[in-house]
């Protein structure tokens, strides 16, 4: 079946790096995504990685993909208070990658 | 990126009435749009896939007669919650794919918070 799992909470100190982990089950995933959701708001696409890549870096964000273990991580360098949000891992599945299945979301909180 | 506009952002309705939520792709054509539902502190659950010019494909457990989806044009899909009840109160989000096939991104609307009283 299709399943995406992530831990529910993460607390980090301001200025440290945050690492949010995700595992998925569908080996046919084509794209894997990280979305950010701030309170009461919709989803913002942060970054995505194609399944034949193992790393993608975009400013403070680094995505690592271990396809063998079906493990995806998002690292946020120099975490700031504005990074407080829920982060959703998602995978696109289906014959034309038409569906996107989301994880439960990880709530990232920043402590001073 | 591309812009997906969802309207309204918030709606309060009485139990038994129907509510329509619109999802528009503003600067691209979307042959496929998706509707998600999010309960408090939970993830998004895919409700249905909306295809322009054809019937929507509903996920298991989603009542098609309760959640009516119409995708009348390449830039507009609507979700109508019929005979709404308090348990339908939720955050509904649409997304639209730009293009077809694997090499496309999905863009999300800002969501609609529905409260049924």
PDB file of C-alpha atoms in Angstrom:
ATOM      1  CA  UNK A   1       0.000   0.000   0.000  1.00  0.00           C
ATOM      2  CA  UNK A   2       0.871   3.619  -0.081  1.00  0.00           C
ATOM      3  CA  UNK A   3       2.222   5.015   3.143  1.00  0.00           C
ATOM      4  CA  UNK A   4       4.414   7.914   4.134  1.00  0.00           C
ATOM      5  CA  UNK A   5       5.607   8.191   7.719  1.00  0.00           C
ATOM      6  CA  UNK A   6       7.293  10.926   9.673  1.00  0.00           C
ATOM      7  CA  UNK A   7       7.782  11.790  13.306  1.00  0.00           C
ATOM      8  CA  UNK A   8       5.226  14.207  14.720  1.00  0.00           C
ATOM      9  CA  UNK A   9       7.421  16.687  16.563  1.00  0.00           C
ATOM     10  CA  UNK A  10      10.884  18.200  16.423  1.00  0.00           C
ATOM     11  CA  UNK A  11      12.307  20.905  18.646  1.00  0.00           C
ATOM     12  CA  UNK A  12      15.593  22.636  17.844  1.00  0.00           C
ATOM     13  CA  UNK A  13      17.511  25.602  19.135  1.00  0.00           C
ATOM     14  CA  UNK A  14      17.611  28.728  17.006  1.00  0.00           C
ATOM     15  CA  UNK A  15      20.710  28.674  14.829  1.00  0.00           C
ATOM     16  CA  UNK A  16      21.088  24.902  14.907  1.00  0.00           C
ATOM     17  CA  UNK A  17      20.291  22.597  12.007  1.00  0.00           C
ATOM     18  CA  UNK A  18      16.959  20.803  11.837  1.00  0.00           C
ATOM     19  CA  UNK A  19      16.676  17.383  10.260  1.00  0.00           C
ATOM     20  CA  UNK A  20      13.240  16.050   9.477  1.00  0.00           C
ATOM     21  CA  UNK A  21      13.010  12.420   8.421  1.00  0.00           C
ATOM     22  CA  UNK A  22      10.483  10.563   6.337  1.00  0.00           C
ATOM     23  CA  UNK A  23      10.012   7.017   5.115  1.00  0.00           C
ATOM     24  CA  UNK A  24       7.792   5.890   2.285  1.00  0.00           C
ATOM     25  CA  UNK A  25       6.678   2.542   0.962  1.00  0.00           C
ATOM     26  CA  UNK A  26       5.958   2.925  -2.736  1.00  0.00           C
ATOM     27  CA  UNK A  27       9.135   2.113  -4.661  1.00  0.00           C
ATOM     28  CA  UNK A  28       7.633   3.489  -7.853  1.00  0.00           C
ATOM     29  CA  UNK A  29       7.591   7.042  -6.490  1.00  0.00           C
ATOM     30  CA  UNK A  30       8.829   9.486  -9.069  1.00  0.00           C
ATOM     31  CA  UNK A  31       8.974  12.740  -7.161  1.00  0.00           C
ATOM     32  CA  UNK A  32       9.332  13.261  -3.433  1.00  0.00           C
ATOM     33  CA  UNK A  33       8.353  16.576  -1.956  1.00  0.00           C
ATOM     34  CA  UNK A  34       8.706  18.677   1.139  1.00  0.00           C
ATOM     35  CA  UNK A  35       5.898  21.107   1.880  1.00  0.00           C
ATOM     36  CA  UNK A  36       5.670  23.708   4.628  1.00  0.00           C
ATOM     37  CA  UNK A  37       2.408  24.659   6.275  1.00  0.00           C
ATOM     38  CA  UNK A  38       2.176  27.641   8.574  1.00  0.00           C
ATOM     39  CA  UNK A  39      -0.756  27.954  10.993  1.00  0.00           C
ATOM     40  CA  UNK A  40      -4.077  28.384   9.197  1.00  0.00           C
ATOM     41  CA  UNK A  41      -2.408  28.524   5.804  1.00  0.00           C
ATOM     42  CA  UNK A  42      -2.177  26.299   2.781  1.00  0.00           C
ATOM     43  CA  UNK A  43       0.816  24.381   1.628  1.00  0.00           C
ATOM     44  CA  UNK A  44       3.993  25.884   0.326  1.00  0.00           C
ATOM     45  CA  UNK A  45       6.229  23.709  -1.791  1.00  0.00           C
ATOM     46  CA  UNK A  46       9.702  23.991  -0.325  1.00  0.00           C
ATOM     47  CA  UNK A  47      11.609  21.647  -2.534  1.00  0.00           C
ATOM     48  CA  UNK A  48      11.363  18.357  -4.341  1.00  0.00           C
ATOM     49  CA  UNK A  49      13.694  15.680  -5.568  1.00  0.00           C
ATOM     50  CA  UNK A  50      13.415  13.323  -8.469  1.00  0.00           C
ATOM     51  CA  UNK A  51      13.709   9.684  -7.498  1.00  0.00           C
ATOM     52  CA  UNK A  52      16.916   9.114  -9.442  1.00  0.00           C
ATOM     53  CA  UNK A  53      18.756  11.746  -7.421  1.00  0.00           C
ATOM     54  CA  UNK A  54      20.253  11.263  -3.988  1.00  0.00           C
ATOM     55  CA  UNK A  55      20.787  14.849  -2.924  1.00  0.00           C
ATOM     56  CA  UNK A  56      19.504  18.293  -3.705  1.00  0.00           C
ATOM     57  CA  UNK A  57      20.587  21.541  -2.115  1.00  0.00           C
ATOM     58  CA  UNK A  58      18.712  24.814  -2.255  1.00  0.00           C
ATOM     59  CA  UNK A  59      20.082  27.602  -0.069  1.00  0.00           C
ATOM     60  CA  UNK A  60      19.476  26.522   3.545  1.00  0.00           C
ATOM     61  CA  UNK A  61      17.655  23.367   2.513  1.00  0.00           C
ATOM     62  CA  UNK A  62      19.284  20.033   1.782  1.00  0.00           C
ATOM     63  CA  UNK A  63      17.277  17.007   0.743  1.00  0.00           C
ATOM     64  CA  UNK A  64      18.807  13.537   1.004  1.00  0.00           C
ATOM     65  CA  UNK A  65      17.191  10.508  -0.603  1.00  0.00           C
ATOM     66  CA  UNK A  66      18.120   6.906   0.120  1.00  0.00           C
ATOM     67  CA  UNK A  67      16.058   5.037  -2.395  1.00  0.00           C
ATOM     68  CA  UNK A  68      17.209   1.623  -1.214  1.00  0.00           C
ATOM     69  CA  UNK A  69      15.883   2.295   2.284  1.00  0.00           C
ATOM     70  CA  UNK A  70      13.030   4.506   1.021  1.00  0.00           C
ATOM     71  CA  UNK A  71      14.189   7.237   3.353  1.00  0.00           C
ATOM     72  CA  UNK A  72      13.990  10.963   2.714  1.00  0.00           C
ATOM     73  CA  UNK A  73      15.276  13.761   4.906  1.00  0.00           C
ATOM     74  CA  UNK A  74      15.102  17.534   4.934  1.00  0.00           C
ATOM     75  CA  UNK A  75      17.873  19.485   6.605  1.00  0.00           C
ATOM     76  CA  UNK A  76      17.341  23.147   7.400  1.00  0.00           C
ATOM     77  CA  UNK A  77      20.589  24.917   8.195  1.00  0.00           C
ATOM     78  CA  UNK A  78      20.717  27.811  10.654  1.00  0.00           C
ATOM     79  CA  UNK A  79      17.112  27.311  11.757  1.00  0.00           C
ATOM     80  CA  UNK A  80      15.231  30.553  12.408  1.00  0.00           C
ATOM     81  CA  UNK A  81      12.012  31.334  14.253  1.00  0.00           C
ATOM     82  CA  UNK A  82      10.309  31.832  10.891  1.00  0.00           C
ATOM     83  CA  UNK A  83      10.941  28.177  10.149  1.00  0.00           C
ATOM     84  CA  UNK A  84       8.381  27.173  12.791  1.00  0.00           C
ATOM     85  CA  UNK A  85       5.712  25.276  10.887  1.00  0.00           C
ATOM     86  CA  UNK A  86       4.517  21.811  10.008  1.00  0.00           C
ATOM     87  CA  UNK A  87       6.599  20.095   7.363  1.00  0.00           C
ATOM     88  CA  UNK A  88       4.984  17.476   5.183  1.00  0.00           C
ATOM     89  CA  UNK A  89       6.831  14.853   3.255  1.00  0.00           C
ATOM     90  CA  UNK A  90       4.955  13.627   0.186  1.00  0.00           C
ATOM     91  CA  UNK A  91       5.421  11.254  -2.704  1.00  0.00           C
ATOM     92  CA  UNK A  92       3.865  11.188  -6.115  1.00  0.00           C
ATOM     93  CA  UNK A  93       2.648   7.781  -7.199  1.00  0.00           C
ATOM     94  CA  UNK A  94       0.562   6.166  -9.875  1.00  0.00           C
ATOM     95  CA  UNK A  95       1.221   5.402 -13.504  1.00  0.00           C
ATOM     96  CA  UNK A  96       1.487   9.060 -14.407  1.00  0.00           C
ATOM     97  CA  UNK A  97       2.597  10.222 -10.983  1.00  0.00           C
ATOM     98  CA  UNK A  98      -0.843  11.697 -10.639  1.00  0.00           C
ATOM     99  CA  UNK A  99      -1.462  11.189  -6.946  1.00  0.00           C
ATOM    100  CA  UNK A 100       0.371  12.819  -4.116  1.00  0.00           C
ATOM    101  CA  UNK A 101       0.340  11.022  -0.796  1.00  0.00           C
ATOM    102  CA  UNK A 102       1.299  12.957   2.314  1.00  0.00           C
ATOM    103  CA  UNK A 103       2.922  12.014   5.577  1.00  0.00           C
ATOM    104  CA  UNK A 104       1.396  13.082   8.859  1.00  0.00           C
ATOM    105  CA  UNK A 105       3.563  16.173   9.087  1.00  0.00           C
ATOM    106  CA  UNK A 106       6.330  17.091  11.527  1.00  0.00           C
ATOM    107  CA  UNK A 107       5.739  20.097  13.733  1.00  0.00           C
ATOM    108  CA  UNK A 108       9.006  22.008  14.017  1.00  0.00           C
ATOM    109  CA  UNK A 109       9.341  24.310  16.984  1.00  0.00           C
ATOM    110  CA  UNK A 110      12.254  26.612  17.612  1.00  0.00           C
ATOM    111  CA  UNK A 111      13.552  27.398  21.062  1.00  0.00           C
ATOM    112  CA  UNK A 112      15.660  30.444  21.811  1.00  0.00           C
TER     113      UNK A 112
ATOM    114  CA  UNK B   1       5.952  29.006  -9.951  1.00  0.00           C
ATOM    115  CA  UNK B   2       2.300  28.876 -10.756  1.00  0.00           C
ATOM    116  CA  UNK B   3      -0.665  30.228  -8.842  1.00  0.00           C
ATOM    117  CA  UNK B   4      -3.670  28.315  -7.648  1.00  0.00           C
ATOM    118  CA  UNK B   5      -6.449  30.361  -6.126  1.00  0.00           C
ATOM    119  CA  UNK B   6      -8.984  28.816  -3.802  1.00  0.00           C
ATOM    120  CA  UNK B   7     -12.148  30.566  -2.717  1.00  0.00           C
ATOM    121  CA  UNK B   8     -13.502  31.156  -0.160  1.00  0.00           C
ATOM    122  CA  UNK B   9     -10.731  30.954   2.404  1.00  0.00           C
ATOM    123  CA  UNK B  10     -13.204  30.594   5.244  1.00  0.00           C
ATOM    124  CA  UNK B  11     -16.872  29.710   5.315  1.00  0.00           C
ATOM    125  CA  UNK B  12     -19.359  29.063   8.068  1.00  0.00           C
ATOM    126  CA  UNK B  13     -22.603  27.395   7.131  1.00  0.00           C
ATOM    127  CA  UNK B  14     -25.618  25.937   8.833  1.00  0.00           C
ATOM    128  CA  UNK B  15     -26.093  22.229   9.136  1.00  0.00           C
ATOM    129  CA  UNK B  16     -28.070  20.866   6.186  1.00  0.00           C
ATOM    130  CA  UNK B  17     -26.973  23.503   3.682  1.00  0.00           C
ATOM    131  CA  UNK B  18     -24.527  23.082   0.795  1.00  0.00           C
ATOM    132  CA  UNK B  19     -21.240  24.860   0.310  1.00  0.00           C
ATOM    133  CA  UNK B  20     -19.271  25.304  -2.893  1.00  0.00           C
ATOM    134  CA  UNK B  21     -15.497  25.735  -2.921  1.00  0.00           C
ATOM    135  CA  UNK B  22     -13.708  26.908  -6.048  1.00  0.00           C
ATOM    136  CA  UNK B  23     -10.202  26.092  -7.163  1.00  0.00           C
ATOM    137  CA  UNK B  24      -8.697  28.039 -10.037  1.00  0.00           C
ATOM    138  CA  UNK B  25      -5.362  27.778 -11.765  1.00  0.00           C
ATOM    139  CA  UNK B  26      -4.623  31.390 -12.608  1.00  0.00           C
ATOM    140  CA  UNK B  27      -1.753  31.233 -15.044  1.00  0.00           C
ATOM    141  CA  UNK B  28      -1.762  27.717 -16.388  1.00  0.00           C
ATOM    142  CA  UNK B  29      -4.131  25.045 -17.585  1.00  0.00           C
ATOM    143  CA  UNK B  30      -4.675  22.117 -15.300  1.00  0.00           C
ATOM    144  CA  UNK B  31      -6.170  18.989 -16.778  1.00  0.00           C
ATOM    145  CA  UNK B  32      -6.032  17.383 -13.365  1.00  0.00           C
ATOM    146  CA  UNK B  33      -6.872  18.885 -10.000  1.00  0.00           C
ATOM    147  CA  UNK B  34      -6.933  17.198  -6.631  1.00  0.00           C
ATOM    148  CA  UNK B  35      -8.997  17.785  -3.542  1.00  0.00           C
ATOM    149  CA  UNK B  36      -7.633  17.091  -0.083  1.00  0.00           C
ATOM    150  CA  UNK B  37      -9.082  17.273   3.358  1.00  0.00           C
ATOM    151  CA  UNK B  38      -7.154  17.963   6.513  1.00  0.00           C
ATOM    152  CA  UNK B  39      -8.425  17.326  10.008  1.00  0.00           C
ATOM    153  CA  UNK B  40      -6.864  19.236  12.906  1.00  0.00           C
ATOM    154  CA  UNK B  41      -3.309  18.122  13.590  1.00  0.00           C
ATOM    155  CA  UNK B  42      -3.499  15.485  10.913  1.00  0.00           C
ATOM    156  CA  UNK B  43      -2.121  15.072   7.449  1.00  0.00           C
ATOM    157  CA  UNK B  44      -3.848  15.778   4.193  1.00  0.00           C
ATOM    158  CA  UNK B  45      -6.016  13.007   2.882  1.00  0.00           C
ATOM    159  CA  UNK B  46      -6.657  12.789  -0.815  1.00  0.00           C
ATOM    160  CA  UNK B  47     -10.402  12.853  -1.422  1.00  0.00           C
ATOM    161  CA  UNK B  48     -10.656  12.769  -5.183  1.00  0.00           C
ATOM    162  CA  UNK B  49      -8.938  13.429  -8.466  1.00  0.00           C
ATOM    163  CA  UNK B  50     -10.779  15.809 -10.734  1.00  0.00           C
ATOM    164  CA  UNK B  51     -10.277  15.458 -14.476  1.00  0.00           C
ATOM    165  CA  UNK B  52     -11.394  18.130 -16.893  1.00  0.00           C
ATOM    166  CA  UNK B  53     -14.375  16.986 -18.912  1.00  0.00           C
ATOM    167  CA  UNK B  54     -14.892  13.693 -17.125  1.00  0.00           C
ATOM    168  CA  UNK B  55     -16.099  12.310 -13.834  1.00  0.00           C
ATOM    169  CA  UNK B  56     -13.949  12.644 -10.764  1.00  0.00           C
ATOM    170  CA  UNK B  57     -12.193   9.641  -9.296  1.00  0.00           C
ATOM    171  CA  UNK B  58     -12.954   9.312  -5.608  1.00  0.00           C
ATOM    172  CA  UNK B  59     -10.743   7.673  -3.015  1.00  0.00           C
ATOM    173  CA  UNK B  60     -12.068   4.805  -0.997  1.00  0.00           C
ATOM    174  CA  UNK B  61     -14.381   5.923   1.764  1.00  0.00           C
ATOM    175  CA  UNK B  62     -15.249   9.301   0.216  1.00  0.00           C
ATOM    176  CA  UNK B  63     -18.938   9.688  -0.602  1.00  0.00           C
ATOM    177  CA  UNK B  64     -19.289  10.950  -4.138  1.00  0.00           C
ATOM    178  CA  UNK B  65     -22.852  12.082  -3.573  1.00  0.00           C
ATOM    179  CA  UNK B  66     -21.788  14.140  -0.592  1.00  0.00           C
ATOM    180  CA  UNK B  67     -18.726  15.732  -2.121  1.00  0.00           C
ATOM    181  CA  UNK B  68     -19.657  16.759  -5.633  1.00  0.00           C
ATOM    182  CA  UNK B  69     -16.769  17.649  -7.882  1.00  0.00           C
ATOM    183  CA  UNK B  70     -17.078  19.475 -11.153  1.00  0.00           C
ATOM    184  CA  UNK B  71     -14.138  20.255 -13.420  1.00  0.00           C
ATOM    185  CA  UNK B  72     -15.835  22.283 -16.099  1.00  0.00           C
ATOM    186  CA  UNK B  73     -12.800  23.938 -17.601  1.00  0.00           C
ATOM    187  CA  UNK B  74      -9.044  23.654 -17.682  1.00  0.00           C
ATOM    188  CA  UNK B  75      -8.722  26.319 -15.027  1.00  0.00           C
ATOM    189  CA  UNK B  76     -11.588  25.632 -12.644  1.00  0.00           C
ATOM    190  CA  UNK B  77     -12.652  22.793 -10.402  1.00  0.00           C
ATOM    191  CA  UNK B  78     -15.350  23.052  -7.756  1.00  0.00           C
ATOM    192  CA  UNK B  79     -16.085  20.960  -4.701  1.00  0.00           C
ATOM    193  CA  UNK B  80     -19.599  21.136  -3.304  1.00  0.00           C
ATOM    194  CA  UNK B  81     -20.206  19.763   0.165  1.00  0.00           C
ATOM    195  CA  UNK B  82     -23.878  18.844   0.107  1.00  0.00           C
ATOM    196  CA  UNK B  83     -26.120  18.723   3.174  1.00  0.00           C
ATOM    197  CA  UNK B  84     -23.207  19.667   5.363  1.00  0.00           C
ATOM    198  CA  UNK B  85     -22.970  18.381   8.911  1.00  0.00           C
ATOM    199  CA  UNK B  86     -20.667  19.423  11.755  1.00  0.00           C
ATOM    200  CA  UNK B  87     -18.424  16.421  11.091  1.00  0.00           C
ATOM    201  CA  UNK B  88     -17.703  17.887   7.647  1.00  0.00           C
ATOM    202  CA  UNK B  89     -15.966  20.797   9.333  1.00  0.00           C
ATOM    203  CA  UNK B  90     -12.415  20.642   8.123  1.00  0.00           C
ATOM    204  CA  UNK B  91      -9.722  22.319   6.070  1.00  0.00           C
ATOM    205  CA  UNK B  92     -10.105  21.575   2.366  1.00  0.00           C
ATOM    206  CA  UNK B  93      -7.196  22.142  -0.004  1.00  0.00           C
ATOM    207  CA  UNK B  94      -7.045  21.783  -3.761  1.00  0.00           C
ATOM    208  CA  UNK B  95      -4.037  21.318  -5.950  1.00  0.00           C
ATOM    209  CA  UNK B  96      -3.490  21.512  -9.678  1.00  0.00           C
ATOM    210  CA  UNK B  97      -0.862  19.855 -11.794  1.00  0.00           C
ATOM    211  CA  UNK B  98       0.848  21.938 -14.396  1.00  0.00           C
ATOM    212  CA  UNK B  99       1.067  19.680 -17.405  1.00  0.00           C
ATOM    213  CA  UNK B 100       0.683  15.946 -17.517  1.00  0.00           C
ATOM    214  CA  UNK B 101       2.755  12.944 -16.683  1.00  0.00           C
ATOM    215  CA  UNK B 102       5.614  12.461 -14.306  1.00  0.00           C
ATOM    216  CA  UNK B 103       7.567  15.611 -14.880  1.00  0.00           C
ATOM    217  CA  UNK B 104       5.056  18.015 -13.445  1.00  0.00           C
ATOM    218  CA  UNK B 105       4.694  19.867 -10.220  1.00  0.00           C
ATOM    219  CA  UNK B 106       1.583  20.210  -8.151  1.00  0.00           C
ATOM    220  CA  UNK B 107       0.620  23.641  -6.885  1.00  0.00           C
ATOM    221  CA  UNK B 108      -1.704  24.113  -3.955  1.00  0.00           C
ATOM    222  CA  UNK B 109      -4.404  26.577  -3.132  1.00  0.00           C
ATOM    223  CA  UNK B 110      -4.416  28.327   0.225  1.00  0.00           C
ATOM    224  CA  UNK B 111      -7.177  26.123   1.549  1.00  0.00           C
ATOM    225  CA  UNK B 112     -10.738  26.649   2.730  1.00  0.00           C
ATOM    226  CA  UNK B 113     -11.663  26.301   6.360  1.00  0.00           C
ATOM    227  CA  UNK B 114     -15.217  25.038   6.540  1.00  0.00           C
ATOM    228  CA  UNK B 115     -17.132  25.258   9.788  1.00  0.00           C
ATOM    229  CA  UNK B 116     -20.571  23.731   9.929  1.00  0.00           C
ATOM    230  CA  UNK B 117     -22.718  24.901  12.845  1.00  0.00           C
TER     231      UNK B 117
END
